C-alpha positions as semicolon CSV with decimal commas, in nm:
position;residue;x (nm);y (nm);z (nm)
1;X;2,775;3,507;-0,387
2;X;2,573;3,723;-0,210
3;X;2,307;3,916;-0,433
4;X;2,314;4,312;-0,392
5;X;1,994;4,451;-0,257
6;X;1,964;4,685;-0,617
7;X;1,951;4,362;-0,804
8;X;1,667;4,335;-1,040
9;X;1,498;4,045;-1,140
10;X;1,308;4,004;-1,467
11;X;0,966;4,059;-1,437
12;X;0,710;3,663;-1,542
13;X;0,420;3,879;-1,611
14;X;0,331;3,905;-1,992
15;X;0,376;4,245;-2,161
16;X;0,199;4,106;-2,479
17;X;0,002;3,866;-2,584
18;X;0,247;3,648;-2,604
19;X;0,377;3,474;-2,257
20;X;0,738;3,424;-2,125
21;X;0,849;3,065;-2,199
22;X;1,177;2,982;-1,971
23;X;1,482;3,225;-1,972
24;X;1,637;3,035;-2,237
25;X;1,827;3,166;-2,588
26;X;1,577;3,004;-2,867
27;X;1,570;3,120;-3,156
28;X;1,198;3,151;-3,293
29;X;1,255;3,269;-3,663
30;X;1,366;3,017;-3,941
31;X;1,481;3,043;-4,260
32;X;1,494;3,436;-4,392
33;X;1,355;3,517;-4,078
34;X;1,668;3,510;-3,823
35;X;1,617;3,798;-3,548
36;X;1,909;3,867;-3,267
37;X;1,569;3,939;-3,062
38;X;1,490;3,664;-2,836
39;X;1,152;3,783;-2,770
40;X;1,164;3,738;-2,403
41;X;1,098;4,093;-2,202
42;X;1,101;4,288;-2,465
43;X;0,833;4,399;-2,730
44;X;0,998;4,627;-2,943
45;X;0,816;4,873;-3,144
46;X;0,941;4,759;-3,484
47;X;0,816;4,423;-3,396
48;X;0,524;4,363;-3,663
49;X;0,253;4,164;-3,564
50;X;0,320;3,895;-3,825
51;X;0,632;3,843;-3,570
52;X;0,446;3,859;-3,301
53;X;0,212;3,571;-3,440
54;X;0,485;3,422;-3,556
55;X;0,629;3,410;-3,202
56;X;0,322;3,305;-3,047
57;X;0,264;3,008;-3,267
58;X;0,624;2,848;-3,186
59;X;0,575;2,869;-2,852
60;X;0,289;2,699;-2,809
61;X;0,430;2,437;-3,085
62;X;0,694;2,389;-2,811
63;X;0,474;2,359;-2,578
64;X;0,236;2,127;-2,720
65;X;0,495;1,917;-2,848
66;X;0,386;1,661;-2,635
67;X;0,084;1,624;-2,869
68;X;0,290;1,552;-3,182
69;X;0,544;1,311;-2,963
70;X;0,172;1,080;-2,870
71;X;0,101;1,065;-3,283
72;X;0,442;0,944;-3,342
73;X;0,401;0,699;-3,053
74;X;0,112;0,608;-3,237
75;X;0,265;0,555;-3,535
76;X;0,524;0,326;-3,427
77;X;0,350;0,165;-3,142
78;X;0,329;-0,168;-3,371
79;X;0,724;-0,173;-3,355
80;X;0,821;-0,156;-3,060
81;X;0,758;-0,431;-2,818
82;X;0,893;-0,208;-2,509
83;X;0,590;0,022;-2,573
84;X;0,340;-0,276;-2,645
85;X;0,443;-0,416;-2,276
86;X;0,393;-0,087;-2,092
87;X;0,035;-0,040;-2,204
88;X;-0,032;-0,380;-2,160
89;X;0,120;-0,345;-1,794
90;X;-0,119;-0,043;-1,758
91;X;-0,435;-0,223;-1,887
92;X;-0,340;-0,535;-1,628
93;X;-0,332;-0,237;-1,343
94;X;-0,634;-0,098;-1,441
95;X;-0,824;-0,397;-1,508
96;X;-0,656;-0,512;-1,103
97;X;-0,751;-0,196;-0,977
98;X;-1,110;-0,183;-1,135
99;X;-1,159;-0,531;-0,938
100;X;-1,024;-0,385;-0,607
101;X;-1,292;-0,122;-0,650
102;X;-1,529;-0,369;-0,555
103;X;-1,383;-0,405;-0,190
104;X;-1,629;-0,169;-0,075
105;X;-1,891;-0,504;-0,114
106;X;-1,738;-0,714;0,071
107;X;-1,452;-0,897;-0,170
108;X;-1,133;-1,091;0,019
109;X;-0,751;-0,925;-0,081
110;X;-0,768;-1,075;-0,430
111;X;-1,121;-0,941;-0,493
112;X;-1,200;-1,303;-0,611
113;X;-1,499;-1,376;-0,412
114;X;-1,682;-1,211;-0,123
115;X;-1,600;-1,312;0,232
116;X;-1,713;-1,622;0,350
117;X;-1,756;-1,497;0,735
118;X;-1,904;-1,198;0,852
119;X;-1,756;-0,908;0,946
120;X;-1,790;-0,611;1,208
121;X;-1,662;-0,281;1,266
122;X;-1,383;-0,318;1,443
123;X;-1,068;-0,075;1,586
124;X;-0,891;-0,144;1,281
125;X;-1,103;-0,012;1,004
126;X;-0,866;-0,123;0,710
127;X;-0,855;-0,514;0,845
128;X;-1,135;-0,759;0,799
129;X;-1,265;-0,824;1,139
130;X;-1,474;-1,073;1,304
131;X;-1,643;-1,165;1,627
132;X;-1,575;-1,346;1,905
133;X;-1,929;-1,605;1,817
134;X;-1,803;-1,581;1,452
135;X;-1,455;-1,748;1,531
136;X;-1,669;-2,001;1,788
137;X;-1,857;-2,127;1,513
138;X;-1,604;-2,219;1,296
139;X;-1,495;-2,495;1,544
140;X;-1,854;-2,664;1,452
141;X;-1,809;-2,602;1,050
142;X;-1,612;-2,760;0,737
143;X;-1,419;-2,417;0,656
144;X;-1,026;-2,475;0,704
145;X;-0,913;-2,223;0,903
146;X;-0,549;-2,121;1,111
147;X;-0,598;-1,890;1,398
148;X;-0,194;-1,688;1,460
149;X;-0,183;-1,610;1,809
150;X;0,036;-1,326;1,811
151;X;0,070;-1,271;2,207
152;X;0,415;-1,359;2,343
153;X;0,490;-1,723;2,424
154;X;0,434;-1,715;2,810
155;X;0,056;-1,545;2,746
156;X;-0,023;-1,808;2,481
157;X;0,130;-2,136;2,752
158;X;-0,115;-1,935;2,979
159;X;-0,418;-2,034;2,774
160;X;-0,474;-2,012;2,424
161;X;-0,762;-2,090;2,167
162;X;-0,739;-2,470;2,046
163;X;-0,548;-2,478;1,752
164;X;-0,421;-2,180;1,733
165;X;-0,015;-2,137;1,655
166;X;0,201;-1,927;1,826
167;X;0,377;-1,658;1,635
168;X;0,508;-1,317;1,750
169;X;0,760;-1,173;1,481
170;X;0,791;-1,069;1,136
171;X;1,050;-1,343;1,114
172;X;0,785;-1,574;1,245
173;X;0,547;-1,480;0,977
174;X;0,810;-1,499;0,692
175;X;0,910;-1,886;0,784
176;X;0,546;-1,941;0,832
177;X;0,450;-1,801;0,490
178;X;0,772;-2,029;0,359
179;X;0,612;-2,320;0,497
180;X;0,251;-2,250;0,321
181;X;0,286;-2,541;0,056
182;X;0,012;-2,762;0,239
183;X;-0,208;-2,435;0,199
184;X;-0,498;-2,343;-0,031
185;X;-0,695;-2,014;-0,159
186;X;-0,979;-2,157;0,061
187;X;-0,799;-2,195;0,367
188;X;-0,859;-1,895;0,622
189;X;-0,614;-1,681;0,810
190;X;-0,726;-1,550;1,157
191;X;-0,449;-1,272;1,377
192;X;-0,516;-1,166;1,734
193;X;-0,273;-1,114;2,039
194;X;-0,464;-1,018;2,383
195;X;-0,685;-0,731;2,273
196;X;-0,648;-0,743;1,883
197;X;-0,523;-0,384;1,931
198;X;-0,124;-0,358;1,853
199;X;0,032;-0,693;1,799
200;X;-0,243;-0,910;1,607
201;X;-0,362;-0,628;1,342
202;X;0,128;-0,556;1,270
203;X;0,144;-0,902;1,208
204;X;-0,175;-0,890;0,978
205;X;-0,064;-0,604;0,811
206;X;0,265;-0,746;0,743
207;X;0,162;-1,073;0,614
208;X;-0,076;-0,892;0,384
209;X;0,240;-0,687;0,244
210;X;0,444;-0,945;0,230
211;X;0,208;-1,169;0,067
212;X;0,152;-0,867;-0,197
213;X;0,522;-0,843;-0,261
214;X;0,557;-1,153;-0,361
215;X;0,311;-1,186;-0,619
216;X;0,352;-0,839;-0,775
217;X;0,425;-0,978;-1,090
218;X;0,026;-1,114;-1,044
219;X;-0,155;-0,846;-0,919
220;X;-0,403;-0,847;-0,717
221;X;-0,367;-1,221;-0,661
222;X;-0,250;-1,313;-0,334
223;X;-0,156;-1,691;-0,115
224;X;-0,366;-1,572;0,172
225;X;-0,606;-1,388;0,004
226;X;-0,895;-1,463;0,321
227;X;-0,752;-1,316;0,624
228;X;-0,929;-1,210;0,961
229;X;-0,856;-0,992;1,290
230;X;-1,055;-1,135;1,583
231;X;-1,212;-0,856;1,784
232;X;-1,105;-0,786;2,138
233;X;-0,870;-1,013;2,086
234;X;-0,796;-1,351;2,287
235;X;-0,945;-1,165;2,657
236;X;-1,271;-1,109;2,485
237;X;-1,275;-1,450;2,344
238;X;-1,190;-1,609;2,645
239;X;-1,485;-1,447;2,837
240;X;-1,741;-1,604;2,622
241;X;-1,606;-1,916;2,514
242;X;-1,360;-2,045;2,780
243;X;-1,457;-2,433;2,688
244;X;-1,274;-2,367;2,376
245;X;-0,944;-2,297;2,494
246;X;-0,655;-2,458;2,592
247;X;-0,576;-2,456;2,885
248;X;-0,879;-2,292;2,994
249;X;-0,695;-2,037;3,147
250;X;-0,620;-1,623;3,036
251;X;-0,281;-1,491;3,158
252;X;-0,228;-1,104;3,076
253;X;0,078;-0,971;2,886
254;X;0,128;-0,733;3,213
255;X;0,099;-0,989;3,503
256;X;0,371;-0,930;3,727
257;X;0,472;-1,267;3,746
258;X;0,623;-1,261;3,387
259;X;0,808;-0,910;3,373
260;X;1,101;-1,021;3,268
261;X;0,956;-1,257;3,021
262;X;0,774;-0,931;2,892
263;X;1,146;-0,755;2,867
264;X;1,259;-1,023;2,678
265;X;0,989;-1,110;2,413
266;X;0,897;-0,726;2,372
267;X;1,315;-0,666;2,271
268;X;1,261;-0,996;2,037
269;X;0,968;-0,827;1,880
270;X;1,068;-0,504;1,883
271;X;0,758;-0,425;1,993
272;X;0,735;-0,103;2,274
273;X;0,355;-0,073;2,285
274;X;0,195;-0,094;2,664
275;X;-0,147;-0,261;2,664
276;X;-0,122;-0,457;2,352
């Protein structure tokens, strides 16, 4: 229904000192002390101002009841094992989320232990990133380490660091998190595709989420808690250590040999990024 342009609307300023609680019919007098007055937008003058006080005073009772509800959740907080397991749920966040704090120094996802490689600046400023000589060296140490090759299949047969595994989807991922039993908190997680800009850092991302879902009963613990991007990716890499690929060869996701292959894989993937 279409309001007429005489309507009036009741005014929310306060004509008192009292102040306008919700249009609502409440009745604020108890007892020998009924009133057909509401008290809302009117103050009449026969009002007294033990009324008045009165007024005030259950208002902000109703108000404030909120005060009187925490004492009685106080009261019967030893009874009621629903209430004891949400505050211990919200002492197990904020104890989680106190340790997270500490990311700013350096802690892995589970804010366990510090990383145990060093890390740059890279594009991705929310993903743990590492160099090029970094992800050389671990080829010469004890650490146990998986490098995910996210390019598409033809770009990884093209050349690809030694070791690394081949894995391009979120289904990928998913089947290769299934498959973790032979894992351990230790072992080291390491995403790039050709330039660590698109592909490498989704897949990281969605490992990291998935990974979280999973163990939200455990907060902030995590099966991959160490994980890695490798910076520029597996061109950059290539450049200054070819010896350690396989074949020693880099084939570009754009080389116009493999368009069709790039059709294909980039429906698969459902990824429509140029340049990756």
């Amino acid at each position: 229904m279409a309001l007429s342009s005489t309507h009036e609307f009741k005014s929310h300023e306060p004509e008192s000192p009292n102040f306008y609680l919700p249009s609502t019919k409440l009745s604020f007098f108890d007892d020998n002390e009924g009133s057909s007055d509401s008290g809302f937008g009117s103050s009449p003058e026969t009002s007294s101002y033990r009324k008045k006080s009165f007024t005030t005073t259950k208002s902000r009772k109703r108000l404030f009841s909120c005060k009187r509800k925490a004492v009685a959740d106080d009261e019967d907080f030893a009874t009621s094992p629903k209430k004891r397991m949400s505050v211990d749920n919200q002492d197990f966040v904020m104890k989680a989320l106190e340790r997270m704090e500490a990311c700013a120094l350096g802690l892995i996802g589970d804010a366990s232990s510090t990383h145990s490689l060093p890390t740059m600046s890279g594009k991705h400023t929310d993903l743990p990133t590492i160099d090029s000589s970094t992800m050389s060296s671990l080829f010469d140490s004890s650490s146990n380490f998986t490098i995910i090759d996210c390019r598409y299949p033809y770009e990884y047969q093209g050349g690809h660091i030694q070791g690394a595994i081949n894995i391009y989807t979120e289904q990928g991922i998913q089947t290769f998190m299934e498959s973790r039993l032979h894992f351990t908190k230790n072992d080291i997680l390491i995403f790039h595709c050709e330039f660590s800009s698109h592909r490498g850092a989704k897949l990281m991302r969605f490992l990291r989420s998935m990974d979280r879902k999973q163990n939200s009963h455990r907060y902030p613990e995590l099966n991959f808690p160490e994980i890695y991007l490798l910076d520029g990716g597996y061109k950059a890499f290539y450049q200054h250590n070819k010896v350690q690929c396989n074949p020693q060869a880099y084939l570009p996701m754009l080389h116009e040999d493999h368009s069709k292959d790039l059709r294909h894989f980039r429906v698969r993937s459902k990824s429509w990024t140029a340049g990756e």
